[in-house]
XYZ file of C-alpha atoms in Angstrom:
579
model
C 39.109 -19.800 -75.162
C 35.088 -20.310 -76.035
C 35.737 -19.193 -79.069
C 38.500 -21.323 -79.961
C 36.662 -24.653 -79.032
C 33.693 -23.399 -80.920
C 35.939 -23.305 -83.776
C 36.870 -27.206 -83.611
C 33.383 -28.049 -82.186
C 30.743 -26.043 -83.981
C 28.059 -27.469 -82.018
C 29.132 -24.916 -78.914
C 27.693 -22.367 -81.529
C 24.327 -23.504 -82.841
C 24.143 -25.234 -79.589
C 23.138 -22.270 -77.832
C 20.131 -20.813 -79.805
C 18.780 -24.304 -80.762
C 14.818 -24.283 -79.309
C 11.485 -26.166 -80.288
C 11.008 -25.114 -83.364
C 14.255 -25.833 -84.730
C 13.977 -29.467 -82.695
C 10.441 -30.099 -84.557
C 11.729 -28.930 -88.619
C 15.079 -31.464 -87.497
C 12.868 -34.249 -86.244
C 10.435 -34.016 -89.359
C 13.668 -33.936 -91.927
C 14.998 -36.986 -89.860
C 11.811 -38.845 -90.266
C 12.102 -38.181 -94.223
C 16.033 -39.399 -94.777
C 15.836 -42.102 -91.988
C 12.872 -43.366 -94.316
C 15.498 -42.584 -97.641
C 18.198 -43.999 -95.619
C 17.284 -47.486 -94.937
C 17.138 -49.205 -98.077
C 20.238 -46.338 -99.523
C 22.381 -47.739 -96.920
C 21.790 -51.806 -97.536
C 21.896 -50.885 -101.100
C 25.312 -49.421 -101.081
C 27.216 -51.854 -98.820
C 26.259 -54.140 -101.147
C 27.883 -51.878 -103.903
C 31.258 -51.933 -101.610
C 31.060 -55.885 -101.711
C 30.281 -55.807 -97.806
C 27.336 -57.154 -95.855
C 24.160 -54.883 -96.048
C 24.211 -53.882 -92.151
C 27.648 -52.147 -92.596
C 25.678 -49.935 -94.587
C 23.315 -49.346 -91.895
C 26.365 -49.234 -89.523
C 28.075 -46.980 -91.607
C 25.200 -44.400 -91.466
C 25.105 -44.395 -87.667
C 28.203 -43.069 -85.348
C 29.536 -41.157 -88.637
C 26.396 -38.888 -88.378
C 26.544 -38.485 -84.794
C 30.190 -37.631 -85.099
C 29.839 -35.249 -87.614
C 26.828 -33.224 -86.335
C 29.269 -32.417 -83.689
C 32.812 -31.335 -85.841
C 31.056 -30.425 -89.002
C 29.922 -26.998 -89.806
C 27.266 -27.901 -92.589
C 23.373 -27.438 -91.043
C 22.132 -29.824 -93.920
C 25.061 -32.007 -94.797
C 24.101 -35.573 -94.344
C 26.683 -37.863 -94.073
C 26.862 -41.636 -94.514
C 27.670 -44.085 -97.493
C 27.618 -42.621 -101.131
C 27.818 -44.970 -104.374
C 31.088 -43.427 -105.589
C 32.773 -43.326 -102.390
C 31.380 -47.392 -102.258
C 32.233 -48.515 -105.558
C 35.967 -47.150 -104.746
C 35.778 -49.171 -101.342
C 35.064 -51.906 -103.376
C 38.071 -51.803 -105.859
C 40.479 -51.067 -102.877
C 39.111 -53.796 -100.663
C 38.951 -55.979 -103.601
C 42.244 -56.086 -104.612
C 43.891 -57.035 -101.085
C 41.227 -59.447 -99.787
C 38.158 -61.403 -101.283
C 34.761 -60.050 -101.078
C 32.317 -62.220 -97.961
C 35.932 -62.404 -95.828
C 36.681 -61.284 -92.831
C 39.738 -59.520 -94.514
C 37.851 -57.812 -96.684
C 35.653 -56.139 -93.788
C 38.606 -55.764 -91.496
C 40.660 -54.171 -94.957
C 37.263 -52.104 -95.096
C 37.560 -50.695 -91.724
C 41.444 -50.090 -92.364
C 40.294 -47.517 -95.455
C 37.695 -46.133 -93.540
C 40.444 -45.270 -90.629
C 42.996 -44.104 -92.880
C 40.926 -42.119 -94.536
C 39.813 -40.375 -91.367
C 43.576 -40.078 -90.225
C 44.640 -38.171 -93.489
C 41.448 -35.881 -93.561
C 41.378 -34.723 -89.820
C 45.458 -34.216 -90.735
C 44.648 -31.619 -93.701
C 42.028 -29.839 -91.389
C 44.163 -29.259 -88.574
C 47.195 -28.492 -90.699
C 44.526 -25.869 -93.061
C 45.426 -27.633 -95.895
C 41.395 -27.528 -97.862
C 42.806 -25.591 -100.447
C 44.495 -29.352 -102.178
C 41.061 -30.313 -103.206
C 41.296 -27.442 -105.684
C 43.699 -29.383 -107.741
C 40.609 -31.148 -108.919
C 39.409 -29.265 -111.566
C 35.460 -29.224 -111.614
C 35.507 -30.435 -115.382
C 37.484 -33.462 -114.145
C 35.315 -34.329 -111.139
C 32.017 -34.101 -113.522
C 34.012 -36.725 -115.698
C 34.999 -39.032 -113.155
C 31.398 -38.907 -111.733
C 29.979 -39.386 -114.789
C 32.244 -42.311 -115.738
C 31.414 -43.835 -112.001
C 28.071 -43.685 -112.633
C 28.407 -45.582 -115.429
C 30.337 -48.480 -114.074
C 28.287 -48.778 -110.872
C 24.973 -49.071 -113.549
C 26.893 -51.897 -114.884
C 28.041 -53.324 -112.208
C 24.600 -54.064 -110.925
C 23.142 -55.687 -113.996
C 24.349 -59.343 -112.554
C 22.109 -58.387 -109.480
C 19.201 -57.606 -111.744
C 20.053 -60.576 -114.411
C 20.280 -62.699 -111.666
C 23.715 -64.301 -113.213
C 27.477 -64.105 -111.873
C 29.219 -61.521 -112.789
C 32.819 -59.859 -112.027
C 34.922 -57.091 -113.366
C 36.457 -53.873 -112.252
C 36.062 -51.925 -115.687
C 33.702 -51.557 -117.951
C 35.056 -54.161 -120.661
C 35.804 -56.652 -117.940
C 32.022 -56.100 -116.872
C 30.490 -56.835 -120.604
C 32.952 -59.962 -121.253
C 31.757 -61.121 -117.585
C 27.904 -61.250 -117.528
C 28.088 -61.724 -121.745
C 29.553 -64.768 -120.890
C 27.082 -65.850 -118.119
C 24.060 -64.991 -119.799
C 22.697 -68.523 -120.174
C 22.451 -68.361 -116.441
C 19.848 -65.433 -116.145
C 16.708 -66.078 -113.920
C 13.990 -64.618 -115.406
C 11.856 -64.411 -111.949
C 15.027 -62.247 -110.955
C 14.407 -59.934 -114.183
C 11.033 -59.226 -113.617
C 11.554 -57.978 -110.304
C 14.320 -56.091 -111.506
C 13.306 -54.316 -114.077
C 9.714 -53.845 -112.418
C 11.425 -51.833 -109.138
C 13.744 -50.246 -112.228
C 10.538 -48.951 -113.671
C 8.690 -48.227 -110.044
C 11.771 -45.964 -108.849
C 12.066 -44.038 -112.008
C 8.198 -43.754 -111.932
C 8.161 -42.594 -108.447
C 11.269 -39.745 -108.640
C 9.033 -38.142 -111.580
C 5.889 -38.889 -111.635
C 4.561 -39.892 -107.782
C 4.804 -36.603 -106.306
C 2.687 -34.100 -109.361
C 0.386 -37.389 -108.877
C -0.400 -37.482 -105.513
C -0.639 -33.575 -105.939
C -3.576 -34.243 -108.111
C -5.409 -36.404 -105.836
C -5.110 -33.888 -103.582
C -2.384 -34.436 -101.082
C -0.914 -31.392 -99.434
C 2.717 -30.443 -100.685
C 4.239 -32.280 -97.878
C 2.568 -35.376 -97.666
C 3.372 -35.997 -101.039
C 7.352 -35.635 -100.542
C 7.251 -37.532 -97.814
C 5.468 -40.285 -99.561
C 8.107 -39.662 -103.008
C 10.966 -40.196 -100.719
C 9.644 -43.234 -99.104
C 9.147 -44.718 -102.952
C 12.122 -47.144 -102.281
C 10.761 -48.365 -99.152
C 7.870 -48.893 -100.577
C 9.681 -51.104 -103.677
C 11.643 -52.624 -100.775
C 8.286 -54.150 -99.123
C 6.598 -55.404 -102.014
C 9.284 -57.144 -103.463
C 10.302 -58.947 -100.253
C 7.066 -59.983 -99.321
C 6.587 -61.390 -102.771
C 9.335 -62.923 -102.444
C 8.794 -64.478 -98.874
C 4.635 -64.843 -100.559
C 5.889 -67.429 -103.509
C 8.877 -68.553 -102.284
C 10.903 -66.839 -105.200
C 14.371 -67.863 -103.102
C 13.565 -71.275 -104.028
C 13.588 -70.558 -107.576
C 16.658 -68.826 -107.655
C 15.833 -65.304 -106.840
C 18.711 -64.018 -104.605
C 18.166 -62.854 -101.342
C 19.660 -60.792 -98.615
C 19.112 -63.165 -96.247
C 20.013 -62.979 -92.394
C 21.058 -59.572 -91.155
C 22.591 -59.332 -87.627
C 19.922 -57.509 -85.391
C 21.667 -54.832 -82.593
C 23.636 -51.900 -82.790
C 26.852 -51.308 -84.237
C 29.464 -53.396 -82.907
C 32.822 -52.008 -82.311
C 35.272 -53.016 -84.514
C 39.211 -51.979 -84.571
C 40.554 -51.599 -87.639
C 44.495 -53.351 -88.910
C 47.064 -51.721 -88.014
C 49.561 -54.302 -90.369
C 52.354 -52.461 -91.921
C 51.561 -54.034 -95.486
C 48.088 -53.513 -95.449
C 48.609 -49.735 -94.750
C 50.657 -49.650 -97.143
C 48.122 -51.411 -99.820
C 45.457 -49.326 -99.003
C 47.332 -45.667 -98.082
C 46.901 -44.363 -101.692
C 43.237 -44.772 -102.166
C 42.453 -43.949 -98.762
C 44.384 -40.816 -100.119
C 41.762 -40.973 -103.256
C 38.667 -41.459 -101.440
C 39.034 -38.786 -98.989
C 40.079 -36.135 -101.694
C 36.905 -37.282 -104.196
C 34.812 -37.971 -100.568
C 35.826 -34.356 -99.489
C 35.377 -32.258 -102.846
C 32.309 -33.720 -103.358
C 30.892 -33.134 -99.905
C 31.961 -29.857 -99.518
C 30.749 -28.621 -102.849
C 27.047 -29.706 -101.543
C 27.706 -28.206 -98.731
C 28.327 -24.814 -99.858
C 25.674 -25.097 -102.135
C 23.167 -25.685 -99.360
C 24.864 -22.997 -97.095
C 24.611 -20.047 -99.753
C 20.504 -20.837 -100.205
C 20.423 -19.875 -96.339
C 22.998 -17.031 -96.419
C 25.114 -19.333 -94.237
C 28.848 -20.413 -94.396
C 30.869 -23.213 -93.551
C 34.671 -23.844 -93.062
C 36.358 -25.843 -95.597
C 39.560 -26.701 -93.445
C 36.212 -27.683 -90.148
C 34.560 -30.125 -92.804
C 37.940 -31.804 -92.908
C 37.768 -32.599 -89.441
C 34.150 -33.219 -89.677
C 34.355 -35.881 -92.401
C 37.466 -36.992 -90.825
C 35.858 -37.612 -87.373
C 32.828 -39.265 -89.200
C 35.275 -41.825 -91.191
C 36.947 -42.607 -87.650
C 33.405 -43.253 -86.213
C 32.692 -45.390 -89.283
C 36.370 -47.552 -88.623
C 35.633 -48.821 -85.269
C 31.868 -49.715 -85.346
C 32.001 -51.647 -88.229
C 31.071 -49.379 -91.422
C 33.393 -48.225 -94.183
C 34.524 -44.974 -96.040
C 31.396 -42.473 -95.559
C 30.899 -38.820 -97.072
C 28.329 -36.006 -97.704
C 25.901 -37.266 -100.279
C 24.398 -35.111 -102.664
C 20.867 -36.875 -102.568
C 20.229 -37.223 -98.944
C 21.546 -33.872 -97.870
C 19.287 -31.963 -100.530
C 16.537 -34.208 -99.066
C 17.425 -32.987 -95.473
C 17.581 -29.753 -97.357
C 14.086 -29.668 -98.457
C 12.426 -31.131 -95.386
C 13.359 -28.223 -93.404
C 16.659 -29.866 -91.871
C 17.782 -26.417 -89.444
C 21.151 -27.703 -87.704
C 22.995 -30.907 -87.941
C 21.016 -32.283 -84.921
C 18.831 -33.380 -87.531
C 21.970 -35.903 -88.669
C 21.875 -37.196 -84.863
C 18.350 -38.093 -85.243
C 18.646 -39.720 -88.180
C 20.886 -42.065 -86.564
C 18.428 -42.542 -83.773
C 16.010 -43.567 -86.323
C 18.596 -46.088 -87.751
C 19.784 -47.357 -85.162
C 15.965 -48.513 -84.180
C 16.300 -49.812 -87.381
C 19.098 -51.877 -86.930
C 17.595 -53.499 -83.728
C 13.800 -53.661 -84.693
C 13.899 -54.003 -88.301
C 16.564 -56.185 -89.649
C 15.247 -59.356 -89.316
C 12.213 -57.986 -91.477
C 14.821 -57.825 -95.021
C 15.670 -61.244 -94.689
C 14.010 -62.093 -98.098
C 14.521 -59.094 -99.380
C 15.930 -59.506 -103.302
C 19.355 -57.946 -103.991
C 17.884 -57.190 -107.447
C 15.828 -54.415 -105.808
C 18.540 -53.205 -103.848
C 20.198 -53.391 -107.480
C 17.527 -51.265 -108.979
C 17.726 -48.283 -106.119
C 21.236 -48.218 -107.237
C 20.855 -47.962 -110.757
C 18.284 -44.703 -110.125
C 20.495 -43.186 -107.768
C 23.498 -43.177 -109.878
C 22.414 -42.466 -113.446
C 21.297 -39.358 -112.003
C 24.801 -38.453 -111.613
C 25.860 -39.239 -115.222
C 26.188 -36.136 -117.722
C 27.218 -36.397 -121.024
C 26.284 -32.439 -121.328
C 30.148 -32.119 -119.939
C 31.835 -33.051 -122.954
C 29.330 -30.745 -125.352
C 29.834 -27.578 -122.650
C 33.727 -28.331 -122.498
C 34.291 -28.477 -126.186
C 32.407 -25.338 -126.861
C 34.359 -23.585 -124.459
C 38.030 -25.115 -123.893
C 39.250 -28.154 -126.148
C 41.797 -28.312 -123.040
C 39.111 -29.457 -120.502
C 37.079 -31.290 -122.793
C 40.586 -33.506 -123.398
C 40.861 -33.534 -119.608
C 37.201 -34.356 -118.847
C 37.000 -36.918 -122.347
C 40.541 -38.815 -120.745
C 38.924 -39.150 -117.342
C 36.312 -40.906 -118.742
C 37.756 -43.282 -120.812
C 40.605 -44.175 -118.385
C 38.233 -44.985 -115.427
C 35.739 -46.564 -117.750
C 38.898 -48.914 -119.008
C 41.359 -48.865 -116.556
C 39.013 -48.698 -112.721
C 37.996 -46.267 -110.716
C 41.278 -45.619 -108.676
C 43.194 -44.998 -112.237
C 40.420 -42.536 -112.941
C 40.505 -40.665 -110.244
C 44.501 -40.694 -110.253
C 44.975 -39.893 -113.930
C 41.823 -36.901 -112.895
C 44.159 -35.204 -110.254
C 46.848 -35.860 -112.464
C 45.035 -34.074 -115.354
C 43.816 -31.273 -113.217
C 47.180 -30.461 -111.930
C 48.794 -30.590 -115.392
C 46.128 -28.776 -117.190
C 46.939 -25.480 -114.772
C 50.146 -26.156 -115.421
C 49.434 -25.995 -118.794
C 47.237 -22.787 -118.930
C 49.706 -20.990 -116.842
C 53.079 -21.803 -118.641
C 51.524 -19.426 -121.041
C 50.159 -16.759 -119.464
C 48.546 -13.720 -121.548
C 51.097 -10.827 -122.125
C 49.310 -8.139 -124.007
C 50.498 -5.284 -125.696
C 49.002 -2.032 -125.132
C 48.548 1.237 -125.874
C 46.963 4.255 -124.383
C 43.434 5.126 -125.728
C 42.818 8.400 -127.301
C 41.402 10.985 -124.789
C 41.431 8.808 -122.212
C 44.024 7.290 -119.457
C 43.750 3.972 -119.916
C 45.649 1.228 -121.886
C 43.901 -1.866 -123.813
C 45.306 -4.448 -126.100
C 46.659 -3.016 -129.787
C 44.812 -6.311 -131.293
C 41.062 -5.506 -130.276
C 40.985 -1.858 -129.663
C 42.486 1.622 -131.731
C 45.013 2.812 -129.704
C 48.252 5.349 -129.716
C 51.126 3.700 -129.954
C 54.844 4.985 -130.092
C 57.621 2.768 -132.197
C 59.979 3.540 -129.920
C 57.906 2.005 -126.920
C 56.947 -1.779 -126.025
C 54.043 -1.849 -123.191
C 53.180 -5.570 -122.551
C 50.551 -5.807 -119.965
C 51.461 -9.567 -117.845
C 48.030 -11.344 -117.304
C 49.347 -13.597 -114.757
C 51.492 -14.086 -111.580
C 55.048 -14.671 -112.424
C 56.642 -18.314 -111.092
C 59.007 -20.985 -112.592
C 56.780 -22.589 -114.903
C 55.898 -19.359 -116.945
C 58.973 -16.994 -116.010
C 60.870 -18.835 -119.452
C 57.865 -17.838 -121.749
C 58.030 -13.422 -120.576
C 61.636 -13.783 -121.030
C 61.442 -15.588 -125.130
C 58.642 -13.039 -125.636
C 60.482 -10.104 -124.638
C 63.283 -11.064 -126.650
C 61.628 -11.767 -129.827
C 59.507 -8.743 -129.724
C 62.580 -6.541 -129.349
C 64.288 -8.475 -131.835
C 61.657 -7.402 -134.727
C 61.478 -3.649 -133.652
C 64.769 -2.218 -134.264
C 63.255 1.287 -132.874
C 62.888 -0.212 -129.697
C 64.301 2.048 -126.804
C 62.045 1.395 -123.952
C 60.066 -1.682 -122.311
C 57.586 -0.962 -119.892
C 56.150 -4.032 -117.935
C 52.822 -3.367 -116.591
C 51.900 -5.809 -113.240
C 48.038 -4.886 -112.329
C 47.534 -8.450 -112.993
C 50.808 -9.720 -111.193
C 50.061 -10.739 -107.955
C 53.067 -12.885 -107.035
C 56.667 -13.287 -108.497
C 58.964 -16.122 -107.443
C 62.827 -16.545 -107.425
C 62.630 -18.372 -110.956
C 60.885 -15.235 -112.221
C 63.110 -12.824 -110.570
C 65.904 -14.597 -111.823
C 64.322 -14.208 -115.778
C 63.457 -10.422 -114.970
C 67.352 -10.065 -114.145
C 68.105 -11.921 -117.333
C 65.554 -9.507 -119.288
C 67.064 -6.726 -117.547
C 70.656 -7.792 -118.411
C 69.838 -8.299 -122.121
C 68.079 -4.936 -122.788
C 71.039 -3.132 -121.039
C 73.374 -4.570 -123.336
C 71.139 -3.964 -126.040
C 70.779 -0.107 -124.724
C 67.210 -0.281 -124.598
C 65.406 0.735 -121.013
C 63.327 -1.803 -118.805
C 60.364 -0.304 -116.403
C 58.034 -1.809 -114.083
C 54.504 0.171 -114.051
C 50.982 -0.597 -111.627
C 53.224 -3.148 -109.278
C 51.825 -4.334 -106.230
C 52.409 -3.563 -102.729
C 53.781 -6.969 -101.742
C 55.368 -7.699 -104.711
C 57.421 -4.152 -104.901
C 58.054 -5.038 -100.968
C 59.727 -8.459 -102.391
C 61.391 -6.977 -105.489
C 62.727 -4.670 -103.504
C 64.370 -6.955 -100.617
C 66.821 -8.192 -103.918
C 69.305 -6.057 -105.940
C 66.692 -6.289 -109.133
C 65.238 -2.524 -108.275
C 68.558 -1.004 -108.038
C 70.178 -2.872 -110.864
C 67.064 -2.107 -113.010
C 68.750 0.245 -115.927
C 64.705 1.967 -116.061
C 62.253 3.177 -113.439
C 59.196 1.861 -111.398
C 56.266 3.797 -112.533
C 53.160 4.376 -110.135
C 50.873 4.184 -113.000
C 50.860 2.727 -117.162
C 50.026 6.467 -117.579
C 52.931 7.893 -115.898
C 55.397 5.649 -117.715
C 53.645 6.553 -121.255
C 54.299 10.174 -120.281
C 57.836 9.488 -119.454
C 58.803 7.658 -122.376
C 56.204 9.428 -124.692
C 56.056 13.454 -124.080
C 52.623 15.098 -124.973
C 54.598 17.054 -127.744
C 55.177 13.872 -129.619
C 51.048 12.841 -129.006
C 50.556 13.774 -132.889
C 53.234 11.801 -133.960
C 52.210 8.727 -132.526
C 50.817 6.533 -134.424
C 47.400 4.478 -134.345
């Protein structure tokens, strides 16, 4: 029974050996993200068009929730920009942005979104986010990064701005150009410059001056905050609000309220798909960090438990007033690197926010949204690569064309067409590589027992014998193309008596396929030429054999390529064979 419960609640299990020295590495790496955390979080509810404290909010419960269901030791969870800037579209579309609808349609994602992911843990169903190709997801990242860059130029123009795509962006703040502040600039492109400075060149600085290893990461990752103060008390110094610098401005001081998200047929309905969406992009993306982070420690976790985790976490998010929250990639290689040891370290990092919330909110009131602007801009172009399309189109012109039409759909179209056309893609582009699976034909190699393709090695072969080697489990979308290939191969060797079918490589054939091995059986009967099976699986043989194919097969089932060869070849005729 234990053991079950620590399945669903893996804190039972590091629970029991956590001590001191595991509480002091998870209070230091708290210390380091909380630090990251508070000007990430403000930064990307502004992204999602929402008040800067649901970022805050957002970053709060979530954690808690998922130190307790998730199985990760250094996943931290909270807002993300991509997971934000598809908030944003979704929201945007069914209420307008500073509305209560929009927060309450906010909350409604954020609770859906939880719904359908702790529904795909408990039902084991992980395995869907493998439908997105990893070629795809690097598009659609790339192409997100892109548009959230753009999408905070009005912020550090100063101008208004609007648009969902990247042309709709450009014709926006092109038009509104004339109404740049160039106070708003400065500070812009000055915490542009600082944050780009600091993520390269602070830390081998301080190094030089002789801080210890530690001290100087600590002081790299608190770069923003430090942008974050100068800028707002500049701004509070000279009065820059009065001159048309835009500010935060008030921020509601407390903990997270609780909230309760719509439960209104048509909104559901509005917002079902990319609740769908964002939990599929939120969970791929987490989990793949995840794993990542696990492997460095010789650690696991369980795909189908981080369902549950991130679904718990999104729940948390719903009803005290945050939005749609997964595993970053930048915070949770920070809690990484700071010596983060179990997900406690996530609980204390939303300790340390929520001081924040109460103590320290009232202390951003002039802080400008340009700089909040800038921290986005270095946060995401760190996730766009271009080296995708070069790697692709070295290696498959299929995944470049998947990874080269994600791109330019969400870039043109939004986000939520991108990521729909990506799983689209993904899904059609297996499709694709396995409607034409690789059948090779063999023959044995000389002095040996083994069989390689005719094409790249110098085999025997016999003219009387076809041995096609199937590269690929069997099922209705490729069962058509075995059965055309057999039949035009035996169509251009009239000396054809035999076909052997050799299934190492087949690890699963379904009724379509059976039905086109029948059909391939039925057609080299009637052409009196024999069909055999060779190197078949257990559990395939098991279903083959719970049919009428085996016994209506006109050939035999061979154990090994070898013992077919033998059967249809006898070592007499080895000098005869031809090469």
């Amino acid at each position: 029974m234990l053991n079950h419960l620590r399945g669903y609640f893996p804190i039972l299990d590091w629970g029991r050996t956590y001590d001191r020295n595991a509480f002091s590495n998870d209070m230091i790496a708290a210390v380091i993200v909380t630090i990251m955390l508070i000007p990430q979080s403000l930064a990307y509810a502004l992204l999602a068009g929402l008040p800067p404290e649901a970022g805050i909010y957002a970053s709060i419960a979530p954690i808690i929730l998922y130190a307790i269901f998730g199985t990760s030791r250094a996943l931290a969870v909270g807002p993300v920009a991509v997971v934000s800037l598809l908030t944003a579209s979704a929201v945007g579309q069914v209420a307008d942005a500073g509305t209560a609808g929009y927060a309450i349609a906010a909350l409604t994602l954020a609770f859906l979104s939880g719904v359908f992911l702790v529904l795909l843990g408990v039902l084991r169903l992980g395995f869907l986010a493998n439908f997105l190709s990893h070629p795809v997801i690097a598009g659609f990242i790339t192409a997100s990064g892109i548009l959230i860059a753009f999408s905070q130029l009005k912020h550090l123009l100063g101008v208004s701005a609007h648009g969902h795509t990247l042309p709709e962006l450009l014709m926006s703040i092109g038009a509104h150009l004339g109404e740049t502040n160039v106070i708003t600039v400065i500070i812009g492109v000055s915490a542009t410059a600082f944050l780009f400075w600091v993520r390269k060149g602070l830390k081998p600085a301080l190094r030089r001056l002789g801080a210890s290893p530690k001290l100087a990461d600590v002081l790299t990752k608190a770069g923003p905050v430090a942008a974050v103060a100068v800028t707002t008390i500049s701004v509070w110094l000279f009065g820059l609000n009065d001159k048309g610098v835009k500010i935060v401005g008030e921020v509601p001081q407390g903990l997270p309220p609780l909230t309760l998200p719509s439960l209104s047929p048509d909104l559901i309905g509005q917002l079902l798909m990319p609740a769908i969406l964002i939990s599929i992009i939120g969970f791929v993306e987490s989990v793949s960090v995840a794993q990542t982070l696990a492997a460095k420690k010789r650690q696991r976790i369980d795909p189908d438990q981080e369902l549950i985790g991130l679904g718990a976490a999104n729940i948390g998010a719903a009803f005290t007033g945050g939005y749609p929250v997964t595993g970053g990639f930048a915070r949770s290689v920070v809690n990484y690197d700071a010596g983060a040891e179990t997900p406690a370290a996530g609980a204390f990092t939303a300790v340390g926010l929520a001081i924040a919330a109460v103590a320290l909110t009232p202390l951003v009131y002039f802080l400008p949204t340009a700089t909040l602007a800038a921290t986005i801009v270095v946060a995401v172009l760190s996730l766009v690569d271009f080296s995708i399309l070069k790697k692709t189109w070295g290696y498959s012109k299929a995944d470049f064309t998947a990874v080269a039409a994600t791109i330019l759909l969400t870039l043109t179209m939004g986000v939520e067409v991108g990521v729909a056309s990506g799983v689209g893609i993904s899904i059609l582009l297996h499709l694709y590589k396995t409607s034409r699976p690789h059948v090779a034909e063999i023959g044995l190699v000389p002095g040996t027992q083994h069989f390689r393709n005719i094409h790249r090695h110098n085999v025997e072969t016999d003219p009387t014998v076809l041995s096609l080697r199937v590269d690929e489990s069997l099922y209705f979308v490729n069962a058509r193309f075995l059965e055309d290939l057999v039949q035009a191969r035996v169509s251009e060797g009239c000396a054809i008596k035999n076909v052997i079918l050799m299934f190492s490589a087949v690890n699963e054939v379904d009724f379509s396929a059976l039905e086109s091995l029948e059909a391939i059986n039925q057609r080299l009967t009637e052409l009196g030429i024999g069909l055999h099976l060779s190197e078949v699986k257990g559990p395939v043989m098991d279903r083959l054999k719970s049919t009428h194919f085996v016994h209506e097969l006109n050939g035999r089932v061979f154990l090994s390529q070898y013992d077919a060869w033998r059967a249809m070849v006898p070592p007499a005729d080895t000098d005869n064979a031809a090469e």
